[in-house]
Amino acid sequence: MNAAFNSKTEDSPRTSPDVSLEARLEAAARVSAAHFERMLDYLSYLPPADVELVRQAWQYADKAHTNQWRSSGDPYITHPIAVTTICAHWKLDAPALMAALLHDAMEDCGITKDNLTERFGPVVADLVDGLTKLDKLHFNTREESQAESFRKMLLAMAKDVRVILIKLADRTHNMRTMGDMPRSKWGRIASETLEIYAPIAHRLGLNQTYRELQDLSFHYQSPWRYATLEKAITKSRARRHDLVLRVQNEIATEFDRVNMPVRLAGRESTLYSLYQKMIRHHLTFAQVTDIYGFRLIVPTVTDCYTALGILHQMYKPVPGKFKDHIAIAKANGYQSLHTMLVGPSGVNIEFQIRTEPMHIVAEAGIAAHWLYKSQGKQEALNTKWLQSLLDIQTETNDATEFWDNVKVDLFPDSIYVFTPKSKIMAMPRGATVVDFAYAIHSNIGHHTVSALINGEPASLRTELKSGDVVQIITDDNATPNPVWLGFVKTGRARSKIRNYLKTAAHSESMVLGETLLTQALREEGIAAIPANDEANQALWDAVLLKANSSSREDLLTDIGMGRQAAGWVARHFMALLSSQGQRPDAVLLSQERFSSNQRSRSTVALDGNTNASVRYAPCCRPVPGDAVVAYLGRGDGLHVHNAQCINAKRLQATDSERLVPVEWAEDSSQKLYDSGLSVTIHNQKGVLARVATELSDANVDIRRLEMDDEAAMQTTELRFIVSVHNQQQVEAALRSLRRIPTVVRASRILPQA
């Protein structure tokens, strides 16, 4: 992670010294009661019974945090009360408010989840548990602990969104009071807030919280820049006061004339967004013209478009600056019309037009479920993204990998593309065709082979743009390519691809491991792998214990990946069977030794499939017809080399016990293989075209071409990667190339001493 993750920004609550302890505790009790009474003013939306439950939670938390103090010197209980007050502004229900009051009780006060369950019920206990750091568990690194804490919080959030609402309230209050903390902590905490919590707030549509967290982070991360911009904005605000009043009066007059009710509010760009705009576009403060804007709240959706027409008649619109987020809502539920107009004195002014329900959702996002319950659709707001967290979790149990998959989805920029049936899909900016395929369905993604964008063929790595119509073309025989991991952007696509490759690797490696173990057992005089049944249970248990494997499948997979030696496992099997009185098959031993002496023995047939268990070495690129040598790597399967490759000869000399006999399958020439060709030519006009033509005539497909910058030299070496079926095709192509008068030399690329 770019910023260290820590579920608390405050130090652990400080314990008061014994000096005047009784007096300090009495004063703390008065402060706690006063803060709680002020918070009650915001709980009028709750029935009296719920208010009483919140009071009981406060009393419990107050007692738990006795003699604990914040860095400012205030009683620590003032922090949970402040967090609860923020939640009360969102009108969260009683269990959420109770959890907000108790959110630090488990972490700092030794209270267990069972204690909270018994006292306040499982709902409140689960909410608090979702917010608690995993301090009692042990991790290999601090980063792993941080990633695991973040994973736990996100998964708890996916199951109950109140967890993250409380967490965001907690972070907001800590940021508001961070001035009381040591300055050495400002940078880390501000970066963490900016990179993790602000994007989550935006993803959930909590735009007011999102803007506040950004500005507070900017304030503590770059105090000097913040102060400079704040001073400039203050001066500008004074200069623009008359302009703002003029625009307000003109708009009010025009809307009164057409008899349309409107609520008009001025809005100003946040300091952080202003700073980012200056950085992104290399502008000075004086060059930023759209600092100010207005928001128009009108009764109905139809009125939004009518109001847009009225504004465009009053002021000239800036071309390309109109966005309709009502017809195409943002992924976080945001809806509004945006337009940029040239106002009085030639100043650009942004206008946002929306209805009252849209405004509530725009400011409160997912919290609008509680704020505006008459809009039933808000209950489903963002559930698709939250559900995707659970989907990603099923693909990986590794916390760091989970975080890597999720963090890209937190960034706020989105694009909107269409399926051929005109369904709108929201994707993160930079998303590719493969991301889009996996967003539709996992099976579509797994079998994607190509795509049409706006009716035109496009590569799978093409980045999509808003408005694109994307049609995915699939093939039932296609499978995910590991190369996709290098360009996909969404966590869903990344996790699905990784999970598929892991599953496929496990299956392929297990098959290879079974083949290798069978052959190794035959060399020990055992005809087949002992059955995995009750009669052989003790035998398998002993072998698995010795090999430190949890199951038969894991052992075979480890053999196929090269993590276990098949010969060692076979010898251990033989030793155990011998101790039971079983003797090796003498006939079988004789056959295996004869096969070994005749060098005709083969354990693996190469059919051209490149997967997790069999790889064709890129140094020599063997093809059917070549003499080959296979080396069982340590943890990465079988590596097949051309027998003439210097690397293969070195392995034969230094690590011969890991060599595995292989041969080409009868149908191996039906597949295509990469081969390397080196062609030295005289530098003449048209020679490259002649070489390419000869390769094409030999039915050889050029995959890649490299050449040195030797324009001033008489000769140049061309290095091709080509696709062929077998060695005969390579040799035929080389013979054709050698007949070209301008070709000095043509040969395969093979590492040699």
PDB file of N, CA, C and O in Angstrom, residues 676-723:
ATOM      1  N   GLY A 676      12.991 -18.682 -32.910  1.00  0.00           N
ATOM      2  CA  GLY A 676      13.796 -17.491 -33.166  1.00  0.00           C
ATOM      3  C   GLY A 676      14.694 -17.663 -34.374  1.00  0.00           C
ATOM      4  O   GLY A 676      15.374 -18.683 -34.515  1.00  0.00           O
ATOM      5  N   LEU A 677      14.688 -16.664 -35.266  1.00  0.00           N
ATOM      6  CA  LEU A 677      15.534 -16.693 -36.462  1.00  0.00           C
ATOM      7  C   LEU A 677      16.436 -15.468 -36.476  1.00  0.00           C
ATOM      8  O   LEU A 677      15.989 -14.353 -36.166  1.00  0.00           O
ATOM      9  N   SER A 678      17.700 -15.685 -36.845  1.00  0.00           N
ATOM     10  CA  SER A 678      18.646 -14.584 -37.013  1.00  0.00           C
ATOM     11  C   SER A 678      19.001 -14.505 -38.496  1.00  0.00           C
ATOM     12  O   SER A 678      19.453 -15.493 -39.090  1.00  0.00           O
ATOM     13  N   VAL A 679      18.779 -13.323 -39.088  1.00  0.00           N
ATOM     14  CA  VAL A 679      19.044 -13.137 -40.516  1.00  0.00           C
ATOM     15  C   VAL A 679      19.954 -11.918 -40.680  1.00  0.00           C
ATOM     16  O   VAL A 679      19.574 -10.796 -40.313  1.00  0.00           O
ATOM     17  N   THR A 680      21.172 -12.145 -41.203  1.00  0.00           N
ATOM     18  CA  THR A 680      22.101 -11.044 -41.461  1.00  0.00           C
ATOM     19  C   THR A 680      21.985 -10.656 -42.930  1.00  0.00           C
ATOM     20  O   THR A 680      22.091 -11.505 -43.820  1.00  0.00           O
ATOM     21  N   ILE A 681      21.743  -9.354 -43.193  1.00  0.00           N
ATOM     22  CA  ILE A 681      21.483  -8.887 -44.559  1.00  0.00           C
ATOM     23  C   ILE A 681      22.429  -7.749 -44.926  1.00  0.00           C
ATOM     24  O   ILE A 681      22.975  -7.056 -44.057  1.00  0.00           O
ATOM     25  N   HIS A 682      22.632  -7.572 -46.250  1.00  0.00           N
ATOM     26  CA  HIS A 682      23.290  -6.372 -46.748  1.00  0.00           C
ATOM     27  C   HIS A 682      22.275  -5.229 -46.717  1.00  0.00           C
ATOM     28  O   HIS A 682      21.116  -5.405 -47.094  1.00  0.00           O
ATOM     29  N   ASN A 683      22.704  -4.064 -46.246  1.00  0.00           N
ATOM     30  CA  ASN A 683      21.810  -2.904 -46.183  1.00  0.00           C
ATOM     31  C   ASN A 683      21.529  -2.386 -47.591  1.00  0.00           C
ATOM     32  O   ASN A 683      22.334  -1.669 -48.178  1.00  0.00           O
ATOM     33  N   GLN A 684      20.392  -2.791 -48.125  1.00  0.00           N
ATOM     34  CA  GLN A 684      19.962  -2.319 -49.443  1.00  0.00           C
ATOM     35  C   GLN A 684      18.471  -2.016 -49.403  1.00  0.00           C
ATOM     36  O   GLN A 684      17.736  -2.552 -48.567  1.00  0.00           O
ATOM     37  N   LYS A 685      18.031  -1.202 -50.329  1.00  0.00           N
ATOM     38  CA  LYS A 685      16.632  -0.831 -50.415  1.00  0.00           C
ATOM     39  C   LYS A 685      15.774  -2.059 -50.733  1.00  0.00           C
ATOM     40  O   LYS A 685      16.067  -2.819 -51.649  1.00  0.00           O
ATOM     41  N   GLY A 686      14.697  -2.257 -49.951  1.00  0.00           N
ATOM     42  CA  GLY A 686      13.730  -3.303 -50.223  1.00  0.00           C
ATOM     43  C   GLY A 686      14.091  -4.669 -49.692  1.00  0.00           C
ATOM     44  O   GLY A 686      13.310  -5.619 -49.854  1.00  0.00           O
ATOM     45  N   VAL A 687      15.248  -4.818 -49.026  1.00  0.00           N
ATOM     46  CA  VAL A 687      15.665  -6.147 -48.589  1.00  0.00           C
ATOM     47  C   VAL A 687      14.760  -6.676 -47.470  1.00  0.00           C
ATOM     48  O   VAL A 687      14.441  -7.865 -47.417  1.00  0.00           O
ATOM     49  N   LEU A 688      14.321  -5.799 -46.562  1.00  0.00           N
ATOM     50  CA  LEU A 688      13.443  -6.245 -45.477  1.00  0.00           C
ATOM     51  C   LEU A 688      12.123  -6.763 -46.035  1.00  0.00           C
ATOM     52  O   LEU A 688      11.597  -7.789 -45.589  1.00  0.00           O
ATOM     53  N   ALA A 689      11.586  -6.064 -47.034  1.00  0.00           N
ATOM     54  CA  ALA A 689      10.335  -6.511 -47.646  1.00  0.00           C
ATOM     55  C   ALA A 689      10.520  -7.868 -48.306  1.00  0.00           C
ATOM     56  O   ALA A 689       9.643  -8.739 -48.245  1.00  0.00           O
ATOM     57  N   ARG A 690      11.695  -8.105 -48.939  1.00  0.00           N
ATOM     58  CA  ARG A 690      11.954  -9.382 -49.593  1.00  0.00           C
ATOM     59  C   ARG A 690      12.023 -10.504 -48.558  1.00  0.00           C
ATOM     60  O   ARG A 690      11.480 -11.601 -48.777  1.00  0.00           O
ATOM     61  N   VAL A 691      12.676 -10.252 -47.426  1.00  0.00           N
ATOM     62  CA  VAL A 691      12.772 -11.260 -46.356  1.00  0.00           C
ATOM     63  C   VAL A 691      11.383 -11.595 -45.822  1.00  0.00           C
ATOM     64  O   VAL A 691      11.029 -12.774 -45.635  1.00  0.00           O
ATOM     65  N   ALA A 692      10.570 -10.564 -45.585  1.00  0.00           N
ATOM     66  CA  ALA A 692       9.218 -10.789 -45.064  1.00  0.00           C
ATOM     67  C   ALA A 692       8.380 -11.584 -46.056  1.00  0.00           C
ATOM     68  O   ALA A 692       7.591 -12.462 -45.672  1.00  0.00           O
ATOM     69  N   THR A 693       8.553 -11.314 -47.336  1.00  0.00           N
ATOM     70  CA  THR A 693       7.797 -12.040 -48.370  1.00  0.00           C
ATOM     71  C   THR A 693       8.171 -13.510 -48.392  1.00  0.00           C
ATOM     72  O   THR A 693       7.303 -14.395 -48.498  1.00  0.00           O
ATOM     73  N   GLU A 694       9.468 -13.811 -48.280  1.00  0.00           N
ATOM     74  CA  GLU A 694       9.913 -15.200 -48.282  1.00  0.00           C
ATOM     75  C   GLU A 694       9.346 -15.955 -47.070  1.00  0.00           C
ATOM     76  O   GLU A 694       8.935 -17.112 -47.179  1.00  0.00           O
ATOM     77  N   LEU A 695       9.338 -15.317 -45.926  1.00  0.00           N
ATOM     78  CA  LEU A 695       8.781 -15.959 -44.734  1.00  0.00           C
ATOM     79  C   LEU A 695       7.287 -16.208 -44.903  1.00  0.00           C
ATOM     80  O   LEU A 695       6.759 -17.257 -44.520  1.00  0.00           O
ATOM     81  N   SER A 696       6.584 -15.226 -45.493  1.00  0.00           N
ATOM     82  CA  SER A 696       5.151 -15.388 -45.726  1.00  0.00           C
ATOM     83  C   SER A 696       4.888 -16.532 -46.699  1.00  0.00           C
ATOM     84  O   SER A 696       3.970 -17.341 -46.500  1.00  0.00           O
ATOM     85  N   ASP A 697       5.703 -16.628 -47.760  1.00  0.00           N
ATOM     86  CA  ASP A 697       5.526 -17.705 -48.739  1.00  0.00           C
ATOM     87  C   ASP A 697       5.778 -19.072 -48.114  1.00  0.00           C
ATOM     88  O   ASP A 697       5.248 -20.089 -48.591  1.00  0.00           O
ATOM     89  N   ALA A 698       6.585 -19.116 -47.068  1.00  0.00           N
ATOM     90  CA  ALA A 698       6.859 -20.383 -46.374  1.00  0.00           C
ATOM     91  C   ALA A 698       5.818 -20.651 -45.287  1.00  0.00           C
ATOM     92  O   ALA A 698       6.006 -21.569 -44.466  1.00  0.00           O
ATOM     93  N   ASN A 699       4.728 -19.867 -45.297  1.00  0.00           N
ATOM     94  CA  ASN A 699       3.643 -20.005 -44.304  1.00  0.00           C
ATOM     95  C   ASN A 699       4.140 -19.796 -42.874  1.00  0.00           C
ATOM     96  O   ASN A 699       3.665 -20.447 -41.935  1.00  0.00           O
ATOM     97  N   VAL A 700       5.106 -18.926 -42.735  1.00  0.00           N
ATOM     98  CA  VAL A 700       5.641 -18.580 -41.413  1.00  0.00           C
ATOM     99  C   VAL A 700       5.104 -17.209 -41.016  1.00  0.00           C
ATOM    100  O   VAL A 700       5.221 -16.249 -41.784  1.00  0.00           O
ATOM    101  N   ASP A 701       4.508 -17.141 -39.822  1.00  0.00           N
ATOM    102  CA  ASP A 701       3.913 -15.885 -39.346  1.00  0.00           C
ATOM    103  C   ASP A 701       4.928 -15.135 -38.484  1.00  0.00           C
ATOM    104  O   ASP A 701       5.455 -15.683 -37.507  1.00  0.00           O
ATOM    105  N   ILE A 702       5.225 -13.882 -38.836  1.00  0.00           N
ATOM    106  CA  ILE A 702       6.173 -13.072 -38.059  1.00  0.00           C
ATOM    107  C   ILE A 702       5.461 -12.515 -36.827  1.00  0.00           C
ATOM    108  O   ILE A 702       4.485 -11.768 -36.936  1.00  0.00           O
ATOM    109  N   ARG A 703       5.937 -12.876 -35.640  1.00  0.00           N
ATOM    110  CA  ARG A 703       5.358 -12.384 -34.389  1.00  0.00           C
ATOM    111  C   ARG A 703       6.040 -11.115 -33.904  1.00  0.00           C
ATOM    112  O   ARG A 703       5.397 -10.228 -33.352  1.00  0.00           O
ATOM    113  N   ARG A 704       7.365 -11.041 -34.109  1.00  0.00           N
ATOM    114  CA  ARG A 704       8.113  -9.879 -33.620  1.00  0.00           C
ATOM    115  C   ARG A 704       9.400  -9.735 -34.426  1.00  0.00           C
ATOM    116  O   ARG A 704       9.975 -10.719 -34.873  1.00  0.00           O
ATOM    117  N   LEU A 705       9.840  -8.497 -34.590  1.00  0.00           N
ATOM    118  CA  LEU A 705      11.084  -8.217 -35.305  1.00  0.00           C
ATOM    119  C   LEU A 705      11.908  -7.222 -34.513  1.00  0.00           C
ATOM    120  O   LEU A 705      11.397  -6.207 -34.050  1.00  0.00           O
ATOM    121  N   GLU A 706      13.194  -7.519 -34.334  1.00  0.00           N
ATOM    122  CA  GLU A 706      14.130  -6.601 -33.694  1.00  0.00           C
ATOM    123  C   GLU A 706      15.324  -6.412 -34.614  1.00  0.00           C
ATOM    124  O   GLU A 706      15.764  -7.354 -35.283  1.00  0.00           O
ATOM    125  N   MET A 707      15.828  -5.200 -34.638  1.00  0.00           N
ATOM    126  CA  MET A 707      17.034  -4.943 -35.441  1.00  0.00           C
ATOM    127  C   MET A 707      17.814  -3.810 -34.796  1.00  0.00           C
ATOM    128  O   MET A 707      17.249  -2.935 -34.132  1.00  0.00           O
ATOM    129  N   ASP A 708      19.129  -3.862 -34.988  1.00  0.00           N
ATOM    130  CA  ASP A 708      19.984  -2.825 -34.419  1.00  0.00           C
ATOM    131  C   ASP A 708      19.959  -1.586 -35.302  1.00  0.00           C
ATOM    132  O   ASP A 708      19.662  -1.652 -36.505  1.00  0.00           O
ATOM    133  N   ASP A 709      20.269  -0.448 -34.704  1.00  0.00           N
ATOM    134  CA  ASP A 709      20.329   0.808 -35.456  1.00  0.00           C
ATOM    135  C   ASP A 709      21.702   0.904 -36.134  1.00  0.00           C
ATOM    136  O   ASP A 709      22.634   1.519 -35.628  1.00  0.00           O
ATOM    137  N   GLU A 710      21.811   0.249 -37.298  1.00  0.00           N
ATOM    138  CA  GLU A 710      23.102   0.171 -37.992  1.00  0.00           C
ATOM    139  C   GLU A 710      22.963   0.670 -39.426  1.00  0.00           C
ATOM    140  O   GLU A 710      23.451   0.061 -40.386  1.00  0.00           O
ATOM    141  N   ALA A 711      22.285   1.771 -39.601  1.00  0.00           N
ATOM    142  CA  ALA A 711      22.023   2.283 -40.952  1.00  0.00           C
ATOM    143  C   ALA A 711      23.321   2.574 -41.714  1.00  0.00           C
ATOM    144  O   ALA A 711      23.383   2.444 -42.941  1.00  0.00           O
ATOM    145  N   ALA A 712      24.372   2.953 -40.984  1.00  0.00           N
ATOM    146  CA  ALA A 712      25.626   3.314 -41.661  1.00  0.00           C
ATOM    147  C   ALA A 712      26.502   2.102 -41.941  1.00  0.00           C
ATOM    148  O   ALA A 712      27.520   2.205 -42.627  1.00  0.00           O
ATOM    149  N   MET A 713      26.130   0.931 -41.423  1.00  0.00           N
ATOM    150  CA  MET A 713      26.935  -0.267 -41.626  1.00  0.00           C
ATOM    151  C   MET A 713      26.510  -0.968 -42.914  1.00  0.00           C
ATOM    152  O   MET A 713      25.405  -0.790 -43.419  1.00  0.00           O
ATOM    153  N   GLN A 714      27.404  -1.806 -43.435  1.00  0.00           N
ATOM    154  CA  GLN A 714      27.096  -2.525 -44.674  1.00  0.00           C
ATOM    155  C   GLN A 714      26.110  -3.667 -44.440  1.00  0.00           C
ATOM    156  O   GLN A 714      25.348  -4.039 -45.335  1.00  0.00           O
ATOM    157  N   THR A 715      26.149  -4.265 -43.204  1.00  0.00           N
ATOM    158  CA  THR A 715      25.245  -5.378 -42.893  1.00  0.00           C
ATOM    159  C   THR A 715      24.466  -5.085 -41.613  1.00  0.00           C
ATOM    160  O   THR A 715      24.924  -4.318 -40.756  1.00  0.00           O
ATOM    161  N   THR A 716      23.315  -5.712 -41.495  1.00  0.00           N
ATOM    162  CA  THR A 716      22.462  -5.578 -40.310  1.00  0.00           C
ATOM    163  C   THR A 716      21.900  -6.943 -39.940  1.00  0.00           C
ATOM    164  O   THR A 716      21.554  -7.739 -40.829  1.00  0.00           O
ATOM    165  N   GLU A 717      21.800  -7.224 -38.643  1.00  0.00           N
ATOM    166  CA  GLU A 717      21.198  -8.474 -38.180  1.00  0.00           C
ATOM    167  C   GLU A 717      19.725  -8.231 -37.849  1.00  0.00           C
ATOM    168  O   GLU A 717      19.386  -7.335 -37.066  1.00  0.00           O
ATOM    169  N   LEU A 718      18.859  -9.027 -38.443  1.00  0.00           N
ATOM    170  CA  LEU A 718      17.429  -9.017 -38.135  1.00  0.00           C
ATOM    171  C   LEU A 718      17.129 -10.212 -37.244  1.00  0.00           C
ATOM    172  O   LEU A 718      17.537 -11.341 -37.547  1.00  0.00           O
ATOM    173  N   ARG A 719      16.414  -9.981 -36.149  1.00  0.00           N
ATOM    174  CA  ARG A 719      16.061 -11.073 -35.232  1.00  0.00           C
ATOM    175  C   ARG A 719      14.536 -11.214 -35.224  1.00  0.00           C
ATOM    176  O   ARG A 719      13.825 -10.319 -34.758  1.00  0.00           O
ATOM    177  N   PHE A 720      14.043 -12.341 -35.736  1.00  0.00           N
ATOM    178  CA  PHE A 720      12.617 -12.591 -35.844  1.00  0.00           C
ATOM    179  C   PHE A 720      12.159 -13.589 -34.776  1.00  0.00           C
ATOM    180  O   PHE A 720      12.879 -14.541 -34.456  1.00  0.00           O
ATOM    181  N   ILE A 721      10.949 -13.366 -34.266  1.00  0.00           N
ATOM    182  CA  ILE A 721      10.224 -14.411 -33.550  1.00  0.00           C
ATOM    183  C   ILE A 721       9.076 -14.791 -34.469  1.00  0.00           C
ATOM    184  O   ILE A 721       8.237 -13.952 -34.810  1.00  0.00           O
ATOM    185  N   VAL A 722       9.043 -16.060 -34.890  1.00  0.00           N
ATOM    186  CA  VAL A 722       8.048 -16.507 -35.863  1.00  0.00           C
ATOM    187  C   VAL A 722       7.247 -17.663 -35.279  1.00  0.00           C
ATOM    188  O   VAL A 722       7.688 -18.345 -34.340  1.00  0.00           O
ATOM    189  N   SER A 723       6.050 -17.897 -35.847  1.00  0.00           N
ATOM    190  CA  SER A 723       5.210 -19.020 -35.445  1.00  0.00           C
ATOM    191  C   SER A 723       5.292 -20.109 -36.502  1.00  0.00           C
ATOM    192  O   SER A 723       5.053 -19.836 -37.692  1.00  0.00           O
TER     193      SER A 723
END
